[in-house]
Short mmCIF file of the C-alpha atoms (twelve columns), coordinates in Angstrom:
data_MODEL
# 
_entry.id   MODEL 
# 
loop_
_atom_site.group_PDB 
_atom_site.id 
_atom_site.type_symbol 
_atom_site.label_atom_id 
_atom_site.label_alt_id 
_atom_site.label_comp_id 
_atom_site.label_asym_id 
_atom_site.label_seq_id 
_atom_site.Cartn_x 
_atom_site.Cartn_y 
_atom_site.Cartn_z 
_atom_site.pdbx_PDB_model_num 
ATOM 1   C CA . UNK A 1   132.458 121.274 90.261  1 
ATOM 2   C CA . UNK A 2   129.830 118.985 90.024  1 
ATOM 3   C CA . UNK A 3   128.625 117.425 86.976  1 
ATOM 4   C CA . UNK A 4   124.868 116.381 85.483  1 
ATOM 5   C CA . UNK A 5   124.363 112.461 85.051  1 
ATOM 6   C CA . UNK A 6   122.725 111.646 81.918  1 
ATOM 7   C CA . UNK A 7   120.877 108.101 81.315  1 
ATOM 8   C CA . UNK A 8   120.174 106.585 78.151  1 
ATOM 9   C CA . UNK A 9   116.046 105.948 76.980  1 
ATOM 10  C CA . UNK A 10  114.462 102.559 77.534  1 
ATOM 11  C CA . UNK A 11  111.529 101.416 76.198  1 
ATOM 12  C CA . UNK A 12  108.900 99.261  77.418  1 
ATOM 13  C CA . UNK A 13  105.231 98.077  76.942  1 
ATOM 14  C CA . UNK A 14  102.491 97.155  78.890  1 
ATOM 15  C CA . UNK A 15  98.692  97.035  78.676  1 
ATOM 16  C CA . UNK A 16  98.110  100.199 80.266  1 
ATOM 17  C CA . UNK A 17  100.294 103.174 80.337  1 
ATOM 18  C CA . UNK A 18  100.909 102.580 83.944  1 
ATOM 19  C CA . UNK A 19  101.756 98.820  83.587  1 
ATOM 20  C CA . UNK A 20  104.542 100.625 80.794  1 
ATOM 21  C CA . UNK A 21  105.693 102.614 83.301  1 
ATOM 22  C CA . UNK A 22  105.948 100.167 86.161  1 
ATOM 23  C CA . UNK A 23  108.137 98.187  84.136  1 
ATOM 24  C CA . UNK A 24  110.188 101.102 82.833  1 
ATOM 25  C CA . UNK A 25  111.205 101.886 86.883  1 
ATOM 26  C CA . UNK A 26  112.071 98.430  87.355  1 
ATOM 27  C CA . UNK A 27  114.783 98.535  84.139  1 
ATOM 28  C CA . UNK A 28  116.219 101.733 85.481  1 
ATOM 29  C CA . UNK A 29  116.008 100.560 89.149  1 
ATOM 30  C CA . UNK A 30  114.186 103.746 90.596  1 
ATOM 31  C CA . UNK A 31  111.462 105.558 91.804  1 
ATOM 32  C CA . UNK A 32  109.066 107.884 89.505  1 
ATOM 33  C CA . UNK A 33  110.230 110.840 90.596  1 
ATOM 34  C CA . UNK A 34  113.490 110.320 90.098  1 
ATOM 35  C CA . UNK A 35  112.383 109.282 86.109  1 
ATOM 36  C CA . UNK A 36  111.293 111.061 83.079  1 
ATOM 37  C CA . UNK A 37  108.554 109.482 80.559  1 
ATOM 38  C CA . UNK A 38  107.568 110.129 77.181  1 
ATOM 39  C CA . UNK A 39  104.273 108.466 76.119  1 
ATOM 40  C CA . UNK A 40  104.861 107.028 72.458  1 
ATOM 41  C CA . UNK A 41  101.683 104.905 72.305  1 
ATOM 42  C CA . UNK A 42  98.720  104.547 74.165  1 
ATOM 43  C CA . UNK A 43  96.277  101.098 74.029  1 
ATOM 44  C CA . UNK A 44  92.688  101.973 71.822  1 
ATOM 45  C CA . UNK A 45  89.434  101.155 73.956  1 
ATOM 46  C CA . UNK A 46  87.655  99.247  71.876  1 
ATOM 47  C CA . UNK A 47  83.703  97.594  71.928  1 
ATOM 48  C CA . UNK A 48  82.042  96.178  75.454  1 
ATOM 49  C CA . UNK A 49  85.196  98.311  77.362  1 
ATOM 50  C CA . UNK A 50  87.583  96.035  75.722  1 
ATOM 51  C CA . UNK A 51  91.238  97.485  75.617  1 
ATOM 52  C CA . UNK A 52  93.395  96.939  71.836  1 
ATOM 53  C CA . UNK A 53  96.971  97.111  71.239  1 
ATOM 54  C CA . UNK A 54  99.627  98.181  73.981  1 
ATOM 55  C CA . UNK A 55  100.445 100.867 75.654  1 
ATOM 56  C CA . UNK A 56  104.475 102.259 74.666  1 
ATOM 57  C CA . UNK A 57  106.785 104.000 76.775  1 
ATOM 58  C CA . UNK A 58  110.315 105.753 77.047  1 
ATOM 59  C CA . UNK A 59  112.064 106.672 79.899  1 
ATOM 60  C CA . UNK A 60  115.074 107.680 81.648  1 
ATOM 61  C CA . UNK A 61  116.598 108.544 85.004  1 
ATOM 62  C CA . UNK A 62  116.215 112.316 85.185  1 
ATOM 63  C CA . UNK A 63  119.491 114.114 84.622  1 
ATOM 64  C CA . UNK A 64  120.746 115.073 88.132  1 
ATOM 65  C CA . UNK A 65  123.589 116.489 90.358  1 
ATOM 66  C CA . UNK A 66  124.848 115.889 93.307  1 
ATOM 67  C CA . UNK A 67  121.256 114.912 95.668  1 
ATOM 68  C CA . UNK A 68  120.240 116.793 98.769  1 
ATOM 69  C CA . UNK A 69  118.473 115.331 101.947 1 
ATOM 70  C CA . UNK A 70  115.028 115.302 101.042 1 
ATOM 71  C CA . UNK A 71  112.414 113.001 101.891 1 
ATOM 72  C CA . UNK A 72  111.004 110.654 98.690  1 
ATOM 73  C CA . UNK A 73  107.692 111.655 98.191  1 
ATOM 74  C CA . UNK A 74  104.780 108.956 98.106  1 
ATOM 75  C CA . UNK A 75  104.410 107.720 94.504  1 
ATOM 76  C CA . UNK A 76  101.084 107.110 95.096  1 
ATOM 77  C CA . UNK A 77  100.462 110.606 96.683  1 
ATOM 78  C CA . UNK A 78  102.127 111.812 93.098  1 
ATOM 79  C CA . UNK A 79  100.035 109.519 91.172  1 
ATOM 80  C CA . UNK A 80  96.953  111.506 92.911  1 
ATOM 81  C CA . UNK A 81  98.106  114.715 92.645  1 
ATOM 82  C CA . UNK A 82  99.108  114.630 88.578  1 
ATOM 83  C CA . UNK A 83  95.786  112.690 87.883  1 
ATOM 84  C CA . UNK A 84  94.067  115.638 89.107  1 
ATOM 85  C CA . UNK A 85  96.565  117.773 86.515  1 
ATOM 86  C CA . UNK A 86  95.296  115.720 83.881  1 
ATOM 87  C CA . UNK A 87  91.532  115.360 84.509  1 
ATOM 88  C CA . UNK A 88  91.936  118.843 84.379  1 
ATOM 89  C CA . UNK A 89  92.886  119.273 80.787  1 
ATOM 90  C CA . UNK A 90  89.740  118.132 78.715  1 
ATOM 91  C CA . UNK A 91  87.731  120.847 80.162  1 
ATOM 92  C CA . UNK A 92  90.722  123.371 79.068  1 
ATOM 93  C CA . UNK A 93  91.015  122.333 75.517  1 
ATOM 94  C CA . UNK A 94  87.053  122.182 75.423  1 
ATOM 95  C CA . UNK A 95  87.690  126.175 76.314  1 
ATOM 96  C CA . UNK A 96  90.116  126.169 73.466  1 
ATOM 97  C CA . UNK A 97  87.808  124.679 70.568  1 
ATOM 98  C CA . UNK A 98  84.965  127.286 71.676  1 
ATOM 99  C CA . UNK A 99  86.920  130.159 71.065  1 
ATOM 100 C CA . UNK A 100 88.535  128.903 67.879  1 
ATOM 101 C CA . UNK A 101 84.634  128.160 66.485  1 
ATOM 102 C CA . UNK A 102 83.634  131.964 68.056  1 
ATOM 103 C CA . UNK A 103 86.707  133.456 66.639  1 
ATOM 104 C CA . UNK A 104 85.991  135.513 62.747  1 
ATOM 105 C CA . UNK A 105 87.181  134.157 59.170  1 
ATOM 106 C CA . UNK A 106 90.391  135.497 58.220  1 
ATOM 107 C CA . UNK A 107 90.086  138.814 56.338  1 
ATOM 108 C CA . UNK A 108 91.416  139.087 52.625  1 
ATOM 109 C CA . UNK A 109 94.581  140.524 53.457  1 
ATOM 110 C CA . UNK A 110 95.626  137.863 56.374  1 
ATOM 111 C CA . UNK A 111 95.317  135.277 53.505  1 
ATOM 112 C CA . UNK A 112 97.088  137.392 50.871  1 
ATOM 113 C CA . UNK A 113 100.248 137.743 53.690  1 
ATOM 114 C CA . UNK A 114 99.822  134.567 55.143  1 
ATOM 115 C CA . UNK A 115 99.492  135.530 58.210  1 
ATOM 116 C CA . UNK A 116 97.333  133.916 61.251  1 
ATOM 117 C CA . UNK A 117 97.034  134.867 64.997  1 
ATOM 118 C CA . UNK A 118 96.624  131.547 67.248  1 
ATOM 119 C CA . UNK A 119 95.464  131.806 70.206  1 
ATOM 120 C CA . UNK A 120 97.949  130.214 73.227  1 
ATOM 121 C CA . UNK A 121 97.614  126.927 74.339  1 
ATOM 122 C CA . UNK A 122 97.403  125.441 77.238  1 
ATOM 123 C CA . UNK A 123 100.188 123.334 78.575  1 
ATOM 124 C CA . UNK A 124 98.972  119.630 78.384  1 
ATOM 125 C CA . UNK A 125 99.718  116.460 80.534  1 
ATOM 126 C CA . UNK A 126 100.942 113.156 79.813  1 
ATOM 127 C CA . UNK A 127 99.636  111.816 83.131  1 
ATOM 128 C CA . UNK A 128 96.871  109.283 82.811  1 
ATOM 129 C CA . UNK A 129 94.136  109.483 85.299  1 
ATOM 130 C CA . UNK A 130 93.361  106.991 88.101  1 
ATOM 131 C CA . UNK A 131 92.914  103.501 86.941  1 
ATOM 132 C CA . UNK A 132 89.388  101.828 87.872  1 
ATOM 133 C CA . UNK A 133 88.269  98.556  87.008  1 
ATOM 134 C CA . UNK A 134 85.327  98.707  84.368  1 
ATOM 135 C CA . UNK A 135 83.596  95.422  84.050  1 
ATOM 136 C CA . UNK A 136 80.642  95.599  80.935  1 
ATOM 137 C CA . UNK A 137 77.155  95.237  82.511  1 
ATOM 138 C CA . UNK A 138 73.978  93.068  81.453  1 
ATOM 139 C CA . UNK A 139 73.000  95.490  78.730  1 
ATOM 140 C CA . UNK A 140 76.502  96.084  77.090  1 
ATOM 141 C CA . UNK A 141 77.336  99.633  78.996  1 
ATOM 142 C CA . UNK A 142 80.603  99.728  81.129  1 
ATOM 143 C CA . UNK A 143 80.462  100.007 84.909  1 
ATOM 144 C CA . UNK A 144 83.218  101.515 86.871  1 
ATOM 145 C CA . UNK A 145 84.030  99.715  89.924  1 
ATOM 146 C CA . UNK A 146 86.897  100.793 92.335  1 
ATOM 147 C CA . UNK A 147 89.547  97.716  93.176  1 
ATOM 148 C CA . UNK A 148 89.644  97.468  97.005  1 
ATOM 149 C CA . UNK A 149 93.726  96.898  97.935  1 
ATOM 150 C CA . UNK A 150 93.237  94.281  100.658 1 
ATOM 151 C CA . UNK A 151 91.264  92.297  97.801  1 
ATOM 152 C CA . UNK A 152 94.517  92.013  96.028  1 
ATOM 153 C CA . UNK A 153 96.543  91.014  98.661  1 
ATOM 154 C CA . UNK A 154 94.199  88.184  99.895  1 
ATOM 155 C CA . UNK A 155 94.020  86.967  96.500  1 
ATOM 156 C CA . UNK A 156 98.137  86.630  96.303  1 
ATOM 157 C CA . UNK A 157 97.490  85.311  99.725  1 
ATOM 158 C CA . UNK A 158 95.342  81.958  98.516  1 
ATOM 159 C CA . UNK A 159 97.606  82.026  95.568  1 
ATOM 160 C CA . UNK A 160 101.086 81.630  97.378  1 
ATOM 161 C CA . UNK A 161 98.968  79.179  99.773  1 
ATOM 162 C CA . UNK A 162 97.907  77.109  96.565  1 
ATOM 163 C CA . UNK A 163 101.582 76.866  95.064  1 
ATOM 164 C CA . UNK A 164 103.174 75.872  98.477  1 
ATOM 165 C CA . UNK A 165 100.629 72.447  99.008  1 
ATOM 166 C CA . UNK A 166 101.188 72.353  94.547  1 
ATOM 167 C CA . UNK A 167 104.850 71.467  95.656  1 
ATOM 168 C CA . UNK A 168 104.113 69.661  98.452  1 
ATOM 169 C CA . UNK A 169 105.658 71.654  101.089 1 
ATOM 170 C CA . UNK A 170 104.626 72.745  104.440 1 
ATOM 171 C CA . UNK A 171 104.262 76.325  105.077 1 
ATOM 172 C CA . UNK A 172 101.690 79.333  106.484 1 
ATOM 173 C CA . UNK A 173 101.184 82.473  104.851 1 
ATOM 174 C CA . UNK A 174 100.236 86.147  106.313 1 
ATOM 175 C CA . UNK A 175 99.602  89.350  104.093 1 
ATOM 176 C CA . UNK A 176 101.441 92.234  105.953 1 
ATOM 177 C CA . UNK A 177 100.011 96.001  104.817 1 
ATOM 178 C CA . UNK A 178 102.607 98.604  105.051 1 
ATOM 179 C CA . UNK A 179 101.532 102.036 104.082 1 
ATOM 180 C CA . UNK A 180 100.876 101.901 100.599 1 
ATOM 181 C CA . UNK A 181 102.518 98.493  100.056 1 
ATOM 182 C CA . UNK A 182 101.324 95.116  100.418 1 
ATOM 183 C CA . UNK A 183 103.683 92.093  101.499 1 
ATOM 184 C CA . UNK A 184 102.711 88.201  101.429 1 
ATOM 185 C CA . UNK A 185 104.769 86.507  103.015 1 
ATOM 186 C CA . UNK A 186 105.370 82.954  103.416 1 
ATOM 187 C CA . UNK A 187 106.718 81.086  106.339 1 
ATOM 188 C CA . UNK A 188 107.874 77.611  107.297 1 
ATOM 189 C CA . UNK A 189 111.262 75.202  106.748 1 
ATOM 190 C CA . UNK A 190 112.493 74.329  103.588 1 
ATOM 191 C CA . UNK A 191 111.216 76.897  101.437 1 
ATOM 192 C CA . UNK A 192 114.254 77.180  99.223  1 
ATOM 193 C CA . UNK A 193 112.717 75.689  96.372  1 
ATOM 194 C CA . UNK A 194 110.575 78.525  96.219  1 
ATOM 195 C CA . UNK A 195 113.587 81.201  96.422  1 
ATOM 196 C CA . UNK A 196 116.091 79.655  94.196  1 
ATOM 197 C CA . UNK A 197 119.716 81.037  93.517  1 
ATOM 198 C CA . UNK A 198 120.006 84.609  94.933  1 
ATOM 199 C CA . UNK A 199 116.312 84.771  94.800  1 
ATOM 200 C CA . UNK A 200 115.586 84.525  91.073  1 
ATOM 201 C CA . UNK A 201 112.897 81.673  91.435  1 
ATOM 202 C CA . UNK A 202 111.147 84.089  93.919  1 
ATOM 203 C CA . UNK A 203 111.147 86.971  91.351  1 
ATOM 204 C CA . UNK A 204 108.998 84.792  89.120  1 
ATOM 205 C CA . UNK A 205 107.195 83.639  91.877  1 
ATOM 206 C CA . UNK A 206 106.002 87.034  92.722  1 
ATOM 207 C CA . UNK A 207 105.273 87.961  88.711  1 
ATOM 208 C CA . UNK A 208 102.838 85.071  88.892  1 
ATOM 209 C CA . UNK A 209 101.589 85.972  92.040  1 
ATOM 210 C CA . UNK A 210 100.906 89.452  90.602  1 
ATOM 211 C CA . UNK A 211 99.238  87.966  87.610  1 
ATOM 212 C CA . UNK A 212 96.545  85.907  89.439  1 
ATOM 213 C CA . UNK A 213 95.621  89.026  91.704  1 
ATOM 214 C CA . UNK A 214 96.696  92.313  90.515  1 
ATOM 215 C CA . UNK A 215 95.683  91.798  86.347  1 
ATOM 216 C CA . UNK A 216 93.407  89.633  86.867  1 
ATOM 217 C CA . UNK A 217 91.153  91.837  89.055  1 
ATOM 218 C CA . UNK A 218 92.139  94.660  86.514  1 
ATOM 219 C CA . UNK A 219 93.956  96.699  89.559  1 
ATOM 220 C CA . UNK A 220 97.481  98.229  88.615  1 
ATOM 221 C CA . UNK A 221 98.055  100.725 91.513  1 
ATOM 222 C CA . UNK A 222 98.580  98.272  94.511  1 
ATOM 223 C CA . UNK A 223 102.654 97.720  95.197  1 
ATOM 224 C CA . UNK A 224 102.439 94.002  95.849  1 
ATOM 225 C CA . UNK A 225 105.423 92.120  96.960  1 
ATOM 226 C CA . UNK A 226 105.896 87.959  98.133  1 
ATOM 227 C CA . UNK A 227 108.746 87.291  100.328 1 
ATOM 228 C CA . UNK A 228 109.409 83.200  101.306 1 
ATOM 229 C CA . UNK A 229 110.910 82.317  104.072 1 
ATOM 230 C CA . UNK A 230 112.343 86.080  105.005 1 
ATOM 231 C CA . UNK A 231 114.878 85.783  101.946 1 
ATOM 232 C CA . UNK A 232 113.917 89.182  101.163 1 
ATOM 233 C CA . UNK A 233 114.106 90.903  104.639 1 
ATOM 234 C CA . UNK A 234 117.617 89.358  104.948 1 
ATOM 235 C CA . UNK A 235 118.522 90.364  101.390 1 
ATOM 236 C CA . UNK A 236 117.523 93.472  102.048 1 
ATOM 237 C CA . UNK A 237 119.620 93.887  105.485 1 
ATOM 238 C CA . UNK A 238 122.805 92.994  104.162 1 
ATOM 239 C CA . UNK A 239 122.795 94.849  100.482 1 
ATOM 240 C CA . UNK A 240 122.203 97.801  102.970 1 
ATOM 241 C CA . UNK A 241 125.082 97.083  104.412 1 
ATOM 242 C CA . UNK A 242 126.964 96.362  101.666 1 
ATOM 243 C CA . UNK A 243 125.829 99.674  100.096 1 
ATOM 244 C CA . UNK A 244 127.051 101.904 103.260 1 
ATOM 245 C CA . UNK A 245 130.457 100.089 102.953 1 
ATOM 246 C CA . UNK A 246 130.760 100.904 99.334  1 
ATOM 247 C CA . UNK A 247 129.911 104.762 100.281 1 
ATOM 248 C CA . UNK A 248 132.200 105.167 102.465 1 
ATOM 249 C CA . UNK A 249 135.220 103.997 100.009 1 
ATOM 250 C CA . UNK A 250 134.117 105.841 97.631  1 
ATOM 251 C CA . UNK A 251 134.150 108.974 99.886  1 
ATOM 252 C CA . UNK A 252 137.583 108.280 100.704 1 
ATOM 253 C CA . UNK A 253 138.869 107.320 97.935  1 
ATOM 254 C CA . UNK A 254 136.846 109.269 95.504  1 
ATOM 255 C CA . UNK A 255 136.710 107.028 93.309  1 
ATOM 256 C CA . UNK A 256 133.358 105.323 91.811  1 
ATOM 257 C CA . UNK A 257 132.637 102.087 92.332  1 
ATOM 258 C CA . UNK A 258 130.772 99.684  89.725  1 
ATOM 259 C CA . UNK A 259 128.720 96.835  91.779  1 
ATOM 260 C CA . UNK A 260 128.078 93.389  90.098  1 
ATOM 261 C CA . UNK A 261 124.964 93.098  87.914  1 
ATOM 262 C CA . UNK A 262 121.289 93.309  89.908  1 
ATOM 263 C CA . UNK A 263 117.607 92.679  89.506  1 
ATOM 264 C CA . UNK A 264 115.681 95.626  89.373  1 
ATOM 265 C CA . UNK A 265 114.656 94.946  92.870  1 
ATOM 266 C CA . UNK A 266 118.094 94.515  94.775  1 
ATOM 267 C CA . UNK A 267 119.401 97.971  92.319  1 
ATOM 268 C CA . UNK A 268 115.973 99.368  94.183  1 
ATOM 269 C CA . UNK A 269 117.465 98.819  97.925  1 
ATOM 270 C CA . UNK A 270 120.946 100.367 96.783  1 
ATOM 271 C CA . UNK A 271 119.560 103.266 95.375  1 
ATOM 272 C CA . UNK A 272 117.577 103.790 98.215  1 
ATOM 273 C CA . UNK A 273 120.425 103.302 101.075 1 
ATOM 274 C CA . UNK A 274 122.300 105.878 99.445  1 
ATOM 275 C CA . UNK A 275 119.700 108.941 98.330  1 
ATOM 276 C CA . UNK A 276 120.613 110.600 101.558 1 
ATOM 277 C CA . UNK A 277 124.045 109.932 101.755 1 
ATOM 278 C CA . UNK A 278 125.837 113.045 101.365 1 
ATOM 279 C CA . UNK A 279 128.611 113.351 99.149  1 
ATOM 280 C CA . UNK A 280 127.613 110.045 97.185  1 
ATOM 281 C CA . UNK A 281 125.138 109.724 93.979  1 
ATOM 282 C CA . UNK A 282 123.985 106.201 92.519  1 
ATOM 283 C CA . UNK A 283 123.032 105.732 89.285  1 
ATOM 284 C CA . UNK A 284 122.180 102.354 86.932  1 
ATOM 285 C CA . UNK A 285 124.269 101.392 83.789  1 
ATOM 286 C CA . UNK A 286 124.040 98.554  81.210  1 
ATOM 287 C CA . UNK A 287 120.851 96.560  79.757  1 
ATOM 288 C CA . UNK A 288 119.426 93.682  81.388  1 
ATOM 289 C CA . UNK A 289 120.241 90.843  83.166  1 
ATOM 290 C CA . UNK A 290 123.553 92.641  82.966  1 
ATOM 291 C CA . UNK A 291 122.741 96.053  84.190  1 
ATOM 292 C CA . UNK A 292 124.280 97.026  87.553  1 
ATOM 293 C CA . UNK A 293 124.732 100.137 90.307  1 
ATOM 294 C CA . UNK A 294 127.784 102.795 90.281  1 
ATOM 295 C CA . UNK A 295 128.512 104.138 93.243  1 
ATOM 296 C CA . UNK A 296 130.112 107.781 92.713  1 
ATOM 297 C CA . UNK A 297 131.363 110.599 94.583  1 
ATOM 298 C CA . UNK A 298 128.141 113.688 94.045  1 
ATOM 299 C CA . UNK A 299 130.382 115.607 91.932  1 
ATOM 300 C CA . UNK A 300 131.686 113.128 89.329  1 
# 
């Protein structure tokens, strides 16, 4: 009899609802589909386009069972399609206020009872629409401006480029586009610096990488990852493998396994090894930098 998983909240914050959310997935170690939010706060726009406060977030990895074969849907396609839910919504409630102002006084004996008749509402979305990049213009009105992808990537390009001379290391660079996603990687010997112990100096690495391209061009869709010296290829190969071999213990012993405490990226590669696995659910447990994968037969 199989039984439903349920995750504790997190919270996190960012400077735009999606920058809250990106960092929610990367505490629970999954995709958005596979999360639930709840928007607590949302940043104020203030004068000249100028964003205050922070943006607020909870989430949690959706209650499930045991997971069918199903292909992961493209976040980004998602992203699209519940934009469109929620640029949507504005003109509904602009329905609703027109037929609340067309709609006659209470009578006499409705406010002698008490009693009211509201009209239905419509169901509302917590999806934000597409983010674009408004810069203010010459006379102090905002102009939208689209963030080209490739842009970002060949900024994190000249970045990475600038950091590997800063340490005075020989290297090349190359920005790889895959689907969606957008890789720079870095090649050449004697890179390790730039890794550290099981990859922890390249996590920051990438943060900063992000922060001189991604935020700084105001652009918060684009899945940009930095890889030195194929750490993250290889890393990536052999937590695979590692994953497959826990699986099949577990099947035959049935019996969950806890793994050792993971970034948010490495949980990311377990969790996706396994989502077609039959007979085998993953799920993350603990609080960071101790939070870590089980590994559990589907009906546990």
């Amino acid at each position: 009899m199989s039984r439903t998983i349920t995750m504790e909240w997190v919270e996190t914050t960012g400077k735009t609802i999606a920058e809250a959310k990106e960092r929610a997935l990367d505490q629970l170690g999954v995709h958005e589909e596979d999360a639930e939010f709840e928007l607590l706060d949302e940043p104020k726009q203030g004068l000249f386009g100028r964003v205050r406060g922070e943006a607020r977030v909870r989430a949690r990895v959706r209650p499930t069972q045991a997971r069918q074969k199903v292909d992961r849907r493209d976040r980004r396609r998602e992203k699209g399609d519940r934009a469109e839910k929620a640029e949507s919504t504005p003109k509904t409630d602009k329905v609703e206020r027109t037929e609340r102002a067309s709609r006659p006084a209470a009578t006499t004996s409705q406010r002698a009872t008490g009693e009211r008749q509201r009209a239905p509402r419509p169901p509302r979305s917590d999806s934000p629409a597409p983010k674009k990049n408004t810069n203010p213009s010459a006379d102090g009105q905002s102009k939208e401006q689209l963030v080209d992808a490739r842009q970002v990537g060949e900024e994190a390009q000249r970045f990475m480029n600038a950091l590997v001379s800063a340490f005075g290391l020989a290297g090349t660079s190359e920005l790889v586009e895959d689907g969606d996603d957008l890789e720079v990687r870095v090649h050449g010997a004697e890179l390790g610096l730039l890794v550290g112990p099981r990859g922890t100096t390249l996590q920051a690495v990438q943060d900063l990488a992000r922060v001189a391209s991604q935020r700084r061009l105001g652009d918060h869709d684009t899945r940009l990852r930095v890889d030195v010296g194929g750490y993250r290829e290889r890393r990536r190969g052999a937590l695979g493998k590692f994953a497959v071999q826990m699986a099949d213990e577990v099947k035959e012993s049935g019996v969950a396994r806890v793994l050792e405490p993971m970034s948010s990226a490495d949980r990311k590669i377990i969790h996706d090894t396994l989502s077609t696995t039959e007979g085998i659910a993953t799920r993350s447990e603990g609080d960071d930098p101790f939070r870590r994968v089980v590994i559990a037969p589907a009906n546990d």
